[in-house]
Every structure is written in C-alpha cells, then in structure tokens.
Short mmCIF file of C-alpha atoms in Angstrom, two decimals:
data_model
loop_
_atom_site.label_atom_id
_atom_site.label_comp_id
_atom_site.label_asym_id
_atom_site.label_seq_id
_atom_site.Cartn_x
_atom_site.Cartn_y
_atom_site.Cartn_z
CA MET A 27 -20.04 -3.14 13.52
CA MET A 28 -18.33 -5.83 15.86
CA SER A 29 -20.10 -8.86 17.56
CA ASN A 30 -20.39 -8.34 21.30
CA LYS A 31 -17.77 -11.22 21.90
CA HIS A 32 -15.30 -9.25 19.49
CA THR A 33 -16.10 -6.08 20.92
CA THR A 34 -15.35 -7.33 24.35
CA ARG A 35 -12.16 -8.72 23.21
CA THR A 36 -10.80 -5.73 21.56
CA THR A 37 -12.11 -2.84 23.72
CA TRP A 38 -8.61 -2.70 25.67
CA ALA A 39 -7.04 -1.92 22.16
CA ALA A 40 -9.95 0.28 20.62
CA ALA A 41 -9.79 2.47 23.65
CA GLY A 42 -13.30 3.44 24.05
CA LEU A 43 -14.27 3.65 20.19
CA CYS A 44 -16.64 0.73 20.61
CA LEU A 45 -19.03 2.42 23.15
CA GLY A 46 -21.45 3.45 20.65
CA LEU A 47 -21.27 0.13 18.65
CA LEU A 48 -21.99 -1.85 21.95
CA ALA A 49 -25.24 0.36 22.49
CA SER A 50 -26.67 -0.24 19.07
CA ALA A 51 -25.56 -3.97 18.87
CA ALA A 52 -27.39 -4.64 22.17
CA GLN A 53 -30.67 -3.43 20.50
CA ALA A 54 -31.08 -5.79 17.78
CA ASP A 55 -32.08 -9.42 17.71
CA ALA A 56 -32.62 -10.47 14.06
CA VAL A 57 -34.01 -13.98 13.12
CA VAL A 58 -33.76 -15.44 9.81
CA ILE A 59 -37.10 -16.35 7.71
CA VAL A 60 -37.95 -18.19 4.74
CA HIS A 61 -41.12 -19.08 2.84
CA PRO A 62 -43.60 -21.46 4.88
CA SER A 63 -43.55 -23.99 2.17
CA ASN A 64 -39.42 -24.20 2.52
CA ALA A 65 -38.46 -27.23 4.32
CA THR A 66 -34.72 -27.21 3.70
CA ALA A 67 -32.62 -27.12 6.99
CA LEU A 68 -30.29 -24.17 7.11
CA ASP A 69 -27.03 -23.50 9.13
CA ASP A 70 -25.13 -20.31 9.48
CA GLU A 71 -22.68 -21.44 6.99
CA GLN A 72 -25.40 -22.29 4.23
CA ILE A 73 -27.11 -18.88 5.13
CA SER A 74 -23.73 -17.09 4.62
CA LYS A 75 -23.29 -18.65 1.27
CA ILE A 76 -26.60 -17.52 0.18
CA PHE A 77 -26.24 -13.90 1.46
CA LEU A 78 -22.65 -13.64 0.24
CA GLY A 79 -23.55 -14.55 -3.21
CA GLN A 80 -21.49 -17.66 -3.15
CA THR A 81 -24.47 -19.82 -4.00
CA LYS A 82 -27.65 -19.36 -5.70
CA THR A 83 -29.34 -22.47 -4.47
CA PHE A 84 -30.68 -24.00 -1.21
CA ALA A 85 -29.05 -27.39 -0.40
CA GLY A 86 -32.02 -29.10 -1.76
CA GLY A 87 -31.70 -27.48 -5.16
CA GLY A 88 -34.16 -24.79 -5.01
CA GLU A 89 -33.13 -21.10 -6.46
CA ALA A 90 -32.88 -18.97 -3.13
CA VAL A 91 -33.72 -15.64 -3.29
CA PRO A 92 -32.04 -13.67 -0.48
CA VAL A 93 -33.40 -10.16 0.43
CA ASP A 94 -31.39 -7.83 2.71
CA GLN A 95 -32.68 -4.79 4.89
CA LYS A 96 -31.23 -1.40 3.65
CA GLU A 97 -30.03 -0.45 6.81
CA GLY A 98 -30.90 -0.60 10.51
CA ALA A 99 -30.04 -2.75 13.66
CA ALA A 100 -31.38 -5.97 12.43
CA ARG A 101 -28.94 -5.71 9.19
CA GLU A 102 -26.09 -5.18 11.81
CA ASP A 103 -27.19 -8.03 13.98
CA PHE A 104 -27.68 -10.36 11.01
CA GLY A 105 -24.18 -9.43 9.65
CA ASN A 106 -22.35 -9.71 13.13
CA LYS A 107 -24.07 -12.97 14.20
CA VAL A 108 -24.78 -15.03 10.91
CA LEU A 109 -22.49 -13.56 8.43
CA LYS A 110 -20.01 -12.67 11.21
CA LYS A 111 -18.74 -9.72 9.45
CA ASN A 112 -19.20 -6.04 10.27
CA GLN A 113 -20.74 -3.56 8.00
CA ALA A 114 -17.53 -2.20 6.32
CA GLN A 115 -16.06 -5.79 5.88
CA LEU A 116 -19.44 -6.58 3.93
CA LYS A 117 -19.11 -3.61 1.90
CA ALA A 118 -15.54 -4.25 0.91
CA LEU A 119 -16.42 -7.84 -0.02
CA TRP A 120 -19.22 -6.47 -2.11
CA ALA A 121 -17.08 -4.04 -3.86
CA ARG A 122 -14.78 -6.83 -5.01
CA GLN A 123 -17.94 -8.68 -6.42
CA ILE A 124 -19.52 -5.48 -8.17
CA PHE A 125 -16.59 -4.18 -9.70
CA THR A 126 -15.28 -7.47 -11.31
CA GLY A 127 -18.54 -9.07 -12.59
CA GLY A 128 -18.94 -11.25 -9.74
CA ALA A 129 -21.92 -12.07 -8.00
CA LYS A 130 -24.58 -9.44 -7.59
CA PRO A 131 -25.55 -8.40 -3.81
CA PRO A 132 -29.05 -9.22 -2.51
CA LYS A 133 -32.16 -6.95 -3.27
CA GLU A 134 -32.31 -4.39 -0.30
CA LEU A 135 -36.08 -3.71 1.14
CA SER A 136 -36.87 -1.03 3.86
CA GLY A 137 -37.64 -2.39 7.22
CA ASP A 138 -39.09 -5.69 8.82
CA ASP A 139 -42.74 -5.15 7.23
CA GLU A 140 -41.29 -5.18 3.54
CA VAL A 141 -39.11 -8.01 4.20
CA LEU A 142 -41.92 -9.98 5.93
CA LYS A 143 -44.34 -9.32 2.64
CA PHE A 144 -41.63 -10.17 0.32
CA VAL A 145 -40.66 -13.60 2.05
CA ALA A 146 -44.21 -14.72 2.53
CA ALA A 147 -44.90 -13.98 -1.11
CA THR A 148 -41.97 -15.78 -2.55
CA PRO A 149 -41.41 -19.40 -2.37
CA GLY A 150 -37.57 -19.17 -2.66
CA ALA A 151 -37.19 -16.08 -0.53
CA ILE A 152 -34.79 -15.95 2.71
CA GLY A 153 -34.60 -12.73 4.70
CA TYR A 154 -34.32 -11.75 8.36
CA VAL A 155 -36.49 -9.55 10.63
CA GLU A 156 -36.30 -8.12 14.13
CA ALA A 157 -37.25 -11.29 16.43
CA GLY A 158 -40.50 -9.77 17.41
CA LYS A 159 -41.83 -9.08 14.22
CA ALA A 160 -41.71 -12.65 12.63
CA ASN A 161 -45.29 -13.99 12.15
CA SER A 162 -47.10 -16.96 10.87
CA SER A 163 -46.73 -15.87 7.26
CA VAL A 164 -43.35 -16.76 7.42
CA LYS A 165 -41.14 -19.71 8.77
CA VAL A 166 -38.22 -18.85 11.34
CA VAL A 167 -35.18 -21.18 10.60
CA LYS A 168 -32.73 -19.30 12.82
CA ARG A 169 -32.99 -17.39 16.05
CA MET B 7 17.50 0.91 -16.87
CA ARG B 8 16.62 -2.36 -15.26
CA LYS B 9 18.55 -5.15 -16.36
CA LEU B 10 15.34 -7.01 -17.62
CA PRO B 11 12.74 -5.50 -19.84
CA PRO B 12 10.50 -4.97 -17.26
CA LYS B 13 7.00 -6.27 -17.47
CA LEU B 14 4.79 -4.43 -19.73
CA PRO B 15 1.20 -2.62 -19.55
CA THR B 16 -1.82 -1.39 -21.22
CA PRO B 17 -3.81 1.30 -22.53
CA PRO B 18 -7.26 0.43 -23.71
CA THR B 19 -7.59 2.42 -27.18
CA SER B 20 -9.02 1.96 -30.39
CA ARG B 21 -9.55 -1.78 -29.54
CA THR B 22 -12.01 -0.55 -26.85
CA ARG B 23 -13.97 1.47 -29.00
CA SER B 24 -14.17 -1.31 -31.80
CA LEU B 25 -15.41 -3.64 -28.99
CA LEU B 26 -18.37 -1.53 -28.19
CA LYS B 27 -19.72 -1.66 -32.00
CA PRO B 28 -20.91 -5.52 -31.23
CA LEU B 29 -21.92 -4.67 -27.78
CA SER B 30 -24.02 -1.63 -28.93
CA LEU B 31 -25.52 -3.88 -31.50
CA ALA B 32 -26.43 -6.51 -29.29
CA ILE B 33 -27.98 -4.02 -26.75
CA GLY B 34 -29.94 -2.56 -29.84
CA LEU B 35 -31.16 -5.97 -30.81
CA LEU B 36 -32.44 -6.65 -27.20
CA GLY B 37 -34.22 -3.26 -27.46
CA ALA B 38 -35.71 -4.19 -30.60
CA SER B 39 -37.14 -7.31 -29.22
CA GLY B 40 -39.02 -5.47 -26.73
CA LEU B 41 -36.93 -6.33 -23.76
CA SER B 42 -35.73 -2.60 -23.57
CA GLN B 43 -38.98 -1.97 -21.86
CA ALA B 44 -37.98 -4.01 -18.83
CA VAL B 45 -34.37 -2.52 -18.70
CA ASP B 46 -33.46 -1.69 -15.08
CA PHE B 47 -30.48 0.65 -14.88
CA SER B 48 -28.18 1.03 -11.69
CA TYR B 49 -24.95 2.73 -11.30
CA SER B 50 -21.96 2.38 -8.73
CA GLY B 51 -18.59 3.77 -8.25
CA PHE B 52 -15.41 3.89 -6.52
CA GLY B 53 -12.52 6.37 -6.27
CA ASN B 54 -9.47 7.25 -4.09
CA VAL B 55 -7.72 10.45 -3.46
CA THR B 56 -4.20 9.50 -2.68
CA LEU B 57 -1.16 11.75 -1.74
CA GLY B 58 2.39 10.80 -1.99
CA LYS B 59 6.06 11.40 -2.03
CA VAL B 60 9.43 9.84 -1.96
CA VAL B 61 10.85 10.66 1.35
CA SER B 62 14.20 8.88 1.02
CA ALA B 63 16.34 7.63 -1.96
CA GLY B 64 19.67 5.85 -2.06
CA GLY B 65 21.76 3.63 -4.39
CA ILE B 66 22.35 4.35 -7.87
CA ASP B 67 20.03 5.67 -10.82
CA ILE B 68 19.26 3.05 -13.43
CA GLY B 69 17.15 5.17 -15.53
CA CYS B 70 13.73 3.36 -14.73
CA PRO B 71 11.73 5.43 -14.57
CA ASP B 72 13.37 7.65 -17.16
CA GLY B 73 14.87 10.56 -15.75
CA ALA B 74 13.79 12.61 -18.93
CA GLN B 75 10.43 12.35 -18.09
CA TRP B 76 10.30 12.29 -14.27
CA ASN B 77 12.23 14.17 -11.69
CA CYS B 78 13.84 11.29 -10.11
CA PRO B 79 14.76 9.63 -7.62
CA CYS B 80 11.26 8.02 -7.96
CA LEU B 81 9.44 5.18 -6.97
CA ILE B 82 7.02 3.29 -9.27
CA ALA B 83 3.81 2.66 -7.26
CA ASP B 84 2.03 1.05 -10.36
CA PHE B 85 4.02 -0.40 -13.29
CA SER B 86 0.85 -1.32 -15.41
CA HIS B 87 -0.53 2.40 -15.33
CA GLY B 88 2.81 4.23 -15.19
CA SER B 89 2.38 5.69 -11.69
CA VAL B 90 5.43 7.28 -10.52
CA TYR B 91 6.08 9.31 -7.43
CA GLU B 92 8.91 11.93 -7.16
CA GLN B 93 10.41 13.75 -4.03
CA LYS B 94 7.67 15.95 -3.84
CA TRP B 95 3.85 15.59 -2.67
CA SER B 96 1.57 14.68 -5.39
CA LEU B 97 -2.03 13.55 -5.73
CA LYS B 98 -1.58 12.59 -9.46
CA PRO B 99 -0.06 9.28 -9.83
CA GLU B 100 -2.69 7.10 -8.05
CA SER B 101 -5.67 9.14 -7.57
CA ARG B 102 -8.62 7.81 -9.65
CA ILE B 103 -12.29 7.56 -9.91
CA GLY B 104 -14.44 4.74 -11.50
CA LEU B 105 -17.99 4.74 -12.54
CA GLN B 106 -20.06 1.80 -13.49
CA GLY B 107 -23.51 1.46 -15.13
CA ASN B 108 -25.33 -1.87 -15.09
CA TRP B 109 -28.29 -2.40 -17.45
CA THR B 110 -30.31 -5.44 -16.40
CA PHE B 111 -32.53 -6.85 -19.34
CA THR B 112 -33.89 -9.90 -17.37
CA PRO B 113 -32.83 -11.33 -14.41
CA ASP B 114 -30.49 -13.56 -16.02
CA LEU B 115 -29.31 -10.90 -18.65
CA SER B 116 -27.33 -7.74 -18.20
CA PHE B 117 -24.82 -5.43 -19.47
CA THR B 118 -22.06 -3.65 -17.44
CA ALA B 119 -19.58 -1.00 -18.41
CA GLN B 120 -16.91 0.76 -16.09
CA GLY B 121 -14.80 3.64 -16.87
CA VAL B 122 -11.91 4.73 -14.77
CA ALA B 123 -10.44 8.31 -14.91
CA ARG B 124 -6.81 8.76 -13.55
CA HIS B 125 -3.75 11.02 -14.03
CA ALA B 126 -1.09 8.16 -14.17
CA ALA B 127 1.87 8.33 -16.43
CA GLN B 128 1.46 12.00 -16.51
CA LYS B 129 -1.57 12.37 -18.59
CA ALA B 130 -5.24 12.62 -17.44
CA LYS B 131 -7.05 10.00 -19.32
CA ALA B 132 -10.28 8.13 -18.90
CA ASP B 133 -10.35 4.19 -19.92
CA LEU B 134 -13.15 1.70 -20.42
CA GLU B 135 -11.97 -1.13 -18.11
CA TRP B 136 -15.00 -3.25 -18.29
CA ALA B 137 -17.78 -3.80 -20.94
CA TYR B 138 -19.47 -6.94 -20.97
CA LEU B 139 -22.73 -8.82 -21.59
CA SER B 140 -23.43 -11.33 -18.72
CA TYR B 141 -25.98 -14.18 -19.04
CA ASN B 142 -26.63 -16.74 -16.38
CA LEU B 143 -27.10 -20.28 -18.05
CA THR B 144 -28.09 -21.97 -14.94
CA PRO B 145 -27.97 -20.49 -11.11
CA GLN B 146 -24.36 -21.94 -11.12
CA LEU B 147 -23.19 -21.12 -14.75
CA THR B 148 -22.67 -17.42 -16.24
CA VAL B 149 -21.17 -16.55 -19.47
CA GLN B 150 -19.83 -13.04 -20.19
CA LEU B 151 -18.59 -11.63 -23.38
CA GLY B 152 -16.83 -8.29 -23.79
CA ARG B 153 -13.86 -6.50 -22.12
CA LYS B 154 -12.67 -7.33 -18.59
CA ARG B 155 -9.85 -6.93 -16.45
CA LEU B 156 -7.47 -9.79 -16.42
CA PRO B 157 -7.51 -11.78 -13.11
CA LEU B 158 -3.54 -12.86 -13.04
CA PHE B 159 -3.44 -12.61 -9.48
CA PHE B 160 -5.49 -12.45 -6.57
CA TYR B 161 -6.18 -8.77 -6.58
CA SER B 162 -5.46 -7.99 -10.21
CA ASP B 163 -9.09 -7.41 -11.48
CA TYR B 164 -10.19 -5.08 -8.62
CA GLN B 165 -6.87 -3.48 -7.84
CA ASP B 166 -8.33 -0.19 -8.75
CA VAL B 167 -10.91 -0.63 -6.01
CA SER B 168 -8.59 0.13 -3.24
CA TYR B 169 -11.56 0.60 -0.63
CA ALA B 170 -11.99 -3.37 -1.16
CA TYR B 171 -8.52 -3.87 0.29
CA SER B 172 -6.45 -2.92 3.38
CA TRP B 173 -3.57 -1.50 1.62
CA VAL B 174 -3.09 1.87 -0.31
CA ARG B 175 -1.94 -0.33 -3.36
CA VAL B 176 -1.23 -3.80 -4.21
CA PRO B 177 2.65 -4.53 -4.14
CA PRO B 178 3.81 -2.77 -7.32
CA ASP B 179 6.79 -5.06 -8.16
CA VAL B 180 4.52 -8.24 -8.14
CA TYR B 181 1.55 -6.72 -9.68
CA GLY B 182 2.99 -4.68 -12.29
CA TRP B 183 2.72 -6.24 -15.77
CA ALA B 184 2.05 -4.84 -19.23
CA VAL B 185 -1.60 -6.02 -19.78
CA VAL B 186 -4.54 -5.58 -17.24
CA ASN B 187 -7.42 -6.19 -19.61
CA TYR B 188 -8.59 -8.72 -22.08
CA ASN B 189 -11.41 -8.97 -24.87
CA GLY B 190 -13.03 -12.02 -24.91
CA ALA B 191 -15.25 -14.54 -23.31
CA ASN B 192 -15.39 -16.26 -20.09
CA LEU B 193 -17.61 -18.83 -18.11
CA THR B 194 -17.80 -18.90 -14.33
CA TYR B 195 -18.87 -21.51 -12.01
CA ARG B 196 -20.23 -20.42 -8.88
CA GLY B 197 -21.57 -23.03 -6.09
CA ASP B 198 -21.33 -24.95 -2.87
CA VAL B 199 -19.24 -28.09 -3.20
CA ALA B 200 -18.98 -30.16 -0.08
CA GLY B 201 -19.25 -27.11 2.07
CA TRP B 202 -16.95 -25.07 0.21
CA ALA B 203 -17.91 -21.96 -1.86
CA VAL B 204 -16.35 -22.75 -5.01
CA LYS B 205 -15.87 -20.09 -7.97
CA SER B 206 -14.03 -20.86 -10.89
CA THR B 207 -13.50 -19.21 -14.34
CA VAL B 208 -12.26 -20.15 -17.57
CA TYR B 209 -11.68 -17.48 -20.25
CA ALA B 210 -9.91 -16.58 -23.68
CA GLY B 211 -9.26 -13.46 -25.45
CA SER B 212 -6.76 -10.89 -26.31
CA GLU B 213 -5.66 -7.39 -25.93
CA HIS B 214 -3.58 -4.90 -28.18
CA THR B 215 -2.42 -1.86 -26.42
CA LYS B 216 -1.11 1.64 -27.75
CA LYS B 217 1.48 3.70 -26.02
CA ASN B 218 1.89 1.31 -23.18
CA PRO B 219 2.63 2.94 -19.86
CA ILE B 220 5.08 0.22 -18.89
CA ALA B 221 7.21 0.88 -21.54
CA LYS B 222 6.86 4.71 -21.11
CA LEU B 223 8.72 3.91 -17.85
CA GLU B 224 11.75 3.36 -19.85
CA THR B 225 11.63 5.91 -22.63
CA ALA B 226 9.02 8.40 -24.11
CA SER B 227 9.16 6.71 -27.39
CA PRO B 228 5.85 4.91 -27.57
CA SER B 229 5.53 1.08 -27.26
CA ASP B 230 2.65 -1.02 -28.58
CA ILE B 231 2.29 -4.42 -26.91
CA ASN B 232 -0.16 -7.24 -27.64
CA TRP B 233 -1.07 -10.46 -25.95
CA ASP B 234 -2.66 -12.74 -28.28
CA GLN B 235 -4.22 -16.18 -28.03
CA MET B 236 -4.79 -15.86 -24.45
CA TRP B 237 -6.48 -18.23 -22.18
CA GLY B 238 -6.65 -18.72 -18.43
CA VAL B 239 -8.30 -20.60 -15.49
CA ASP B 240 -8.73 -20.04 -12.04
CA LEU B 241 -10.27 -21.70 -9.16
CA GLU B 242 -11.28 -20.02 -5.76
CA LEU B 243 -12.21 -21.83 -2.67
CA ASN B 244 -13.53 -20.18 0.33
CA ARG B 245 -14.74 -21.85 3.82
CA ASP B 246 -15.65 -19.53 6.62
CA TRP B 247 -12.22 -17.83 7.43
CA PHE B 248 -10.08 -19.44 4.52
CA THR B 249 -9.88 -18.59 0.97
CA ALA B 250 -7.46 -20.21 -1.52
CA ARG B 251 -7.12 -19.23 -5.26
CA LEU B 252 -5.20 -20.90 -8.02
CA ALA B 253 -4.68 -19.06 -11.29
CA LEU B 254 -3.17 -19.96 -14.48
CA ASN B 255 -2.87 -17.81 -17.75
CA LYS B 256 -0.91 -18.50 -21.07
CA SER B 257 -0.54 -16.27 -23.95
CA LYS B 258 1.67 -15.10 -26.71
CA GLN B 259 3.12 -11.61 -26.66
CA GLN B 260 4.71 -9.18 -28.87
CA GLN B 261 6.14 -5.64 -28.73
CA PHE B 262 6.61 -2.84 -31.21
CA ARG B 263 8.45 0.45 -30.83
CA ASP B 264 8.23 2.99 -33.49
CA GLY B 265 6.56 0.44 -35.87
CA LEU B 266 9.36 -2.18 -35.39
CA GLN B 267 9.10 -5.39 -33.72
CA THR B 268 11.21 -5.35 -30.54
CA SER B 269 10.23 -8.54 -29.12
CA PRO B 270 10.40 -11.42 -29.80
CA ASP B 271 13.29 -11.18 -32.24
CA PRO B 272 11.62 -10.90 -35.60
CA ALA B 273 13.99 -13.72 -36.78
CA THR B 274 12.37 -16.04 -34.49
CA GLY B 275 8.73 -15.17 -35.21
CA THR B 276 5.80 -12.71 -34.66
CA HIS B 277 5.07 -13.81 -31.27
CA SER B 278 6.60 -15.45 -28.17
CA PRO B 279 4.96 -17.48 -25.38
CA GLN B 280 4.54 -16.78 -21.89
CA THR B 281 2.92 -18.18 -18.73
CA PHE B 282 1.48 -16.57 -15.50
CA ALA B 283 0.67 -18.89 -12.54
CA ALA B 284 -0.50 -17.72 -9.02
CA LEU B 285 -1.37 -19.51 -5.73
CA SER B 286 -2.84 -17.29 -3.05
CA PHE B 287 -3.96 -17.98 0.60
CA VAL B 288 -6.22 -15.45 2.45
CA ILE B 289 -7.02 -15.87 6.26
CA ASP B 290 -9.76 -13.56 7.96
CA LYS B 291 -10.17 -15.09 11.47
CA ASP B 292 -10.87 -13.59 14.64
CA ASN B 293 -9.63 -10.17 13.37
CA TRP B 294 -6.32 -11.67 12.26
CA LEU B 295 -5.62 -11.03 8.61
CA LEU B 296 -3.16 -12.96 6.77
CA ARG B 297 -2.55 -12.38 2.93
CA SER B 298 -0.31 -14.33 0.91
CA GLU B 299 0.44 -15.07 -2.88
CA ILE B 300 3.29 -16.64 -4.90
CA SER B 301 3.71 -16.16 -8.39
CA TYR B 302 5.54 -17.81 -11.12
CA ILE B 303 5.96 -16.10 -14.85
CA ASP B 304 7.85 -17.85 -17.44
CA ARG B 305 8.40 -15.67 -20.54
CA SER B 306 11.40 -17.60 -21.92
CA PRO B 307 12.99 -17.88 -24.37
CA ALA B 308 12.20 -14.18 -25.53
CA ARG B 309 11.88 -12.35 -22.29
CA GLY B 310 13.04 -12.71 -18.72
CA SER B 311 11.22 -14.91 -16.13
CA TYR B 312 10.16 -14.13 -12.72
CA ARG B 313 9.15 -15.54 -9.18
CA GLY B 314 7.10 -13.46 -6.84
CA ARG B 315 6.06 -13.81 -3.55
CA MET B 316 3.97 -11.60 -0.92
CA ILE B 317 3.02 -12.24 2.53
CA GLY B 318 0.83 -9.44 4.83
CA ALA B 319 -0.22 -10.07 8.24
CA GLY B 320 -2.63 -7.61 10.25
CA TYR B 321 -5.03 -7.23 12.89
CA ARG B 322 -8.43 -5.49 12.97
CA PHE B 323 -8.67 -3.37 15.96
CA ASP B 324 -12.32 -2.43 15.56
CA LYS B 325 -12.30 0.23 12.77
CA PHE B 326 -8.29 0.14 12.63
CA THR B 327 -6.48 -2.42 10.43
CA PRO B 328 -2.78 -2.13 10.78
CA MET B 329 -0.83 -4.42 8.45
CA VAL B 330 2.85 -5.42 7.67
CA THR B 331 3.54 -6.56 4.14
CA VAL B 332 6.41 -8.08 2.40
CA SER B 333 6.63 -8.51 -1.04
CA GLN B 334 9.66 -9.80 -3.50
CA LEU B 335 10.19 -10.21 -7.07
CA LYS B 336 12.92 -12.29 -8.37
CA ALA B 337 14.05 -11.48 -12.13
CA TYR B 338 15.75 -14.30 -14.11
CA ASN B 339 17.52 -13.76 -17.52
CA ASN B 340 16.08 -16.67 -19.03
CA ALA B 341 14.05 -19.83 -17.87
CA PHE B 342 15.06 -19.27 -14.46
CA THR B 343 18.70 -19.99 -15.02
CA THR B 344 20.50 -16.92 -14.01
CA LEU B 345 19.09 -14.65 -11.26
CA ALA B 346 19.41 -11.00 -12.49
CA GLU B 347 17.49 -8.74 -10.02
CA LYS B 348 15.72 -8.90 -6.68
CA ASP B 349 12.84 -6.35 -5.92
CA ALA B 350 11.65 -6.23 -2.46
CA MET B 351 9.16 -3.89 -0.65
CA THR B 352 8.34 -3.88 3.02
CA SER B 353 5.09 -1.99 3.71
CA PHE B 354 3.57 -0.70 6.96
CA SER B 355 0.05 0.15 6.32
CA LEU B 356 -2.96 1.57 8.59
CA ARG B 357 -6.46 1.64 7.42
CA TYR B 358 -9.42 3.32 9.26
CA ASP B 359 -13.08 2.58 8.30
CA LEU B 360 -14.29 6.15 8.28
CA SER B 361 -17.93 4.96 7.54
CA ASP B 362 -19.45 1.95 5.67
CA THR B 363 -18.41 3.37 2.47
CA SER B 364 -15.18 4.94 2.89
CA SER B 365 -11.82 4.59 4.65
CA ILE B 366 -8.45 6.53 5.15
CA LYS B 367 -5.15 4.84 5.02
CA ALA B 368 -1.49 5.69 5.50
CA GLN B 369 1.10 3.67 4.42
CA TYR B 370 4.99 3.64 4.53
CA ASP B 371 7.00 1.66 2.04
CA ARG B 372 10.72 0.73 2.00
CA SER B 373 11.53 -0.50 -1.47
CA ARG B 374 14.93 -2.15 -2.74
CA TRP B 375 15.96 -3.24 -6.12
CA ASP B 376 19.00 -5.37 -5.60
CA LEU B 377 20.97 -5.55 -8.81
CA LEU B 378 23.23 -8.28 -7.64
CA ASP B 379 26.39 -6.67 -8.80
CA GLY B 380 27.23 -4.64 -5.62
CA ASN B 381 24.54 -1.85 -6.48
CA ASP B 382 20.99 -1.37 -5.57
CA VAL B 383 18.10 1.30 -5.79
CA ARG B 384 16.57 2.15 -2.44
CA ARG B 385 13.52 4.26 -1.96
CA LYS B 386 11.10 5.22 0.83
CA LEU B 387 7.50 6.24 0.18
CA VAL B 388 4.83 7.81 2.25
CA THR B 389 1.24 7.87 0.99
CA LEU B 390 -1.97 8.98 2.49
CA SER B 391 -5.41 7.87 0.87
CA TYR B 392 -9.20 8.52 1.16
CA ASP B 393 -10.97 5.68 -0.49
CA PHE B 394 -14.71 5.43 -1.22
CA VAL B 395 -17.32 3.51 -2.90
CA PHE B 396 -20.86 4.61 -3.89
#
C-alpha cells in the first residue's frame, strides 16, 4: 500500500490502479503506543529498527517487545507512515529474514483491543492502534 | 567447454544426514530436560513456478552445458543447481518449493529446518538446505550451530526465495559457484550503532558435496567437490534507504572425479586455497531502486580467478517494478594475470505484486560469453514466474 504522498506522485503512471488503495489508506490513523512506564524518546527511525528486527532494545537499553497487528487499516497506515514501506515490501523484507535464520518478525495480535491489553501489561512492549482507541492504560509516543 | 573450469556447486548428501544426528540428539536432550512441554512449532514456506525458453542462440557451441545431456543451444540459469534452459518451454529448470519448520523451545532457543524440492539438473530431488540450532546469548548476539546456506554474496543465502527480490533469478554468471551450503557455526551481532542498523556475522565450517551439479554441466561423469577449513565474515549496514554489505570467505577446495583428485594437482597437495570477497550497495528511495555488487574471487594457483560486477536500476510504479540489470564476470587464467573470458548478461525484468504474499514476473535476458579469441556464445532467454510465500 502506498502512502498518500507516494500515491499522488505515481498516479499518472499507475493508470488508476491506486484508486482502491487511496480509499483504504485514507481511513486509518495509527498511533504508536508503549507501556506507561517507558520513558524512552522514540522517533520514526528508532521505531522502524525495532519493528524491522534490526535492534531488540530501546535507546535506553531496555529490551523492546514489538507487537504487530495481523491485518487491517492500522497496520497499513503504520507501515506507510512509520516504516515507509508497503505491505508487499515488508513481506519481501521478512521473507529474507525468516528464510535465512535472521531476525524473527514481531508477534501478531488481532486488532486494537488485543494490542492495547498486551502493551498495557508488558513493560517493554511497543505497538500501534487506531488513534481513537488509545487510552490511559498506555502511553502514546507517536501520532 | 569453457576455457576455465567453471565454478563448482553442491548437492547436500550423506553429510547432511550425518549432521542431523547431533541435532536430533540435541533436540532429544532438550525434550528430556522438560523443555519439550513448551515447544512452539510454526511453519512457513516459499516457492516459484517458473517457465522459460531460450528464444535465440548465436555464436559457437563450447560444450557447456554438455550437449550429450541437454539439447543445446542452452542457457545456464543457475550454475549451482544445474538449471539449464533449452529451446523449448520448460517449468523444470527453476521451479521449486521450500518448506521451513521452526521449533521454539524458549524465547532464546530454537531449531529451524528447511527443505527445498526442485527439478534442476534434470532430476527431481529434495535437499535439506538449512538445519540449525539458534541461541540468543544477549539481545544483540546470536549463536547458531548446524547447516546453513553460504552467504558469499548479497543474495546468496536467499536466492531460492525469489519472492524476496525483484528479478526472476539472481545474475547467474556472478552467483554461480560450486558450494552453496556449509555445516558449522556462526555468531551474529545485530544492533543499532550511531543510528545505523548493523548486522555482522562470523562463521566457520565446511561442506562436502557428491555429484556436484556444476560439474555435471561439463560432463555426466560425477564430481565430488569439498570446501574445507572455511571461515567468513560479513558486515551489513542499513540506514533508512541505504544498505551496504561487505563479505569475505576463505576456504580450501578439492575436487574428485571417478575417485581421482582432479583439483588441485595431487602433486601439489590435497587442497588449494580460495578467497571470495564482495561489496554491495542497495538503494531503495522514493520508489527508486538501485542494486549493485562487485565481487573478487581468487582461486590461484590451482584454479582460475574472477572479478564480477552487477548493477540494476528500477522504479516502483505502485505494484509494478520494472528493472534493468547488467552483470559481468571476468575470468582469468591465474592470479588475475591473463584475461580468459568475459561473461555478460543484460536483463529486463518486470515484477507485479499480485498480493502481499505473491508476485508474477516476466524477464528477458541477453547473455554473451566472449571467449576473447573472436568467438562468443550468445543466448536470449524469456522467463515467466509466479512466486509466493506462505
């Protein structure tokens, strides 16, 4: 799935193939959440490294436990905005890791509620949910 | 016949089976210690159905691949596995399927095995490509013990997983070598250093192959090829859209045909040294793709030496990724003193992402082996491929 920016830039060449993508991309607005006790400052680059299996720790040294969503608009929005990759690109990146003994992909949970519960209960957890779903049980680090 | 003994490949065999014994024992011990109650099993896989045909042929016939085994003119699409396309459509040379099982005993201890079935080298077979125990010493350090693919070049250890890259295949002349696995141990560091994602692996081991497919390209008489006392190190750096990788591998090779040592000359000893080195740059920025690699292979004095290079550029138009890629391998008779052959390929490829787990690709390759004596071997190949992961 392309980001809005990229979709706009390539629509002339994609000849209308992006119409469906535009519609679904516009529906999501994911926010990144951590456990309330986590005081680490995080930018997109650091979040990407954690979710792409390039590092297993936060900048402060604590072990990071990333949690992904199995599917849905929030997953696509997070991939586009923070990881800056569409779902096919991410799958190809993980195929290299999985089949060469590299990093293991984050645990996948079904939907915002499961992610909220997991992050609220796990000190090193980092995940993402639909913006309106975040509550006081977690800390939002990236909107 | 190519002027130089080409690069030589690997069929996993009894060595693979013998490797499984200690791994099975280790798993058995883990089970006996009570960890088996917590074993979490998962599986995944990959595959491709690839149809190809040599559509044009010119130049001379140099007998590689062997005209007694293949109906040439032909093009070798994968030296390591003996994949050869003839002038008729065929699914056999490159189609394959891989299945991987992962047993997680604790969050830090796991065992992974991967088998790949294919019909390359005119024979259906299933090989154990990977079988290793993996243990996380720290969040940054992982040690692995067992059988793995050999990471000589950027795409070497995942070249079977064609879904993971844009082409139908990696450039064959540059990537075609005799040994593609090793049995041994490795230690990998993975972490964030000054903003760079750093991954570095050191490894050591060996591989003995029977009826090596690369040697079969020259003659049906089987060759056994061994790479012993092997060690290597690689370093991969990534930041946002930029990735660089540096790799070094050293080993001692020997080759037998019909039980007789054919390389090195027995008068000089049982083994001869060889060094592989490669430097790669990958750029993936704003939908532009650039993939490049230079390689250096010194197998003197017993065998030839080589310099390889590859560069490909493409642009991602939503689900379409067209690419143009040029690769070249220069073969030298000895220690880079006399250039003997130049093998070049230009590839035009188009990938379409069918879904998040599958793609279709079309590729047109123009290959030319320049024998530097006024003769050459020219081939054009068309391939269509459906690639998937699950």
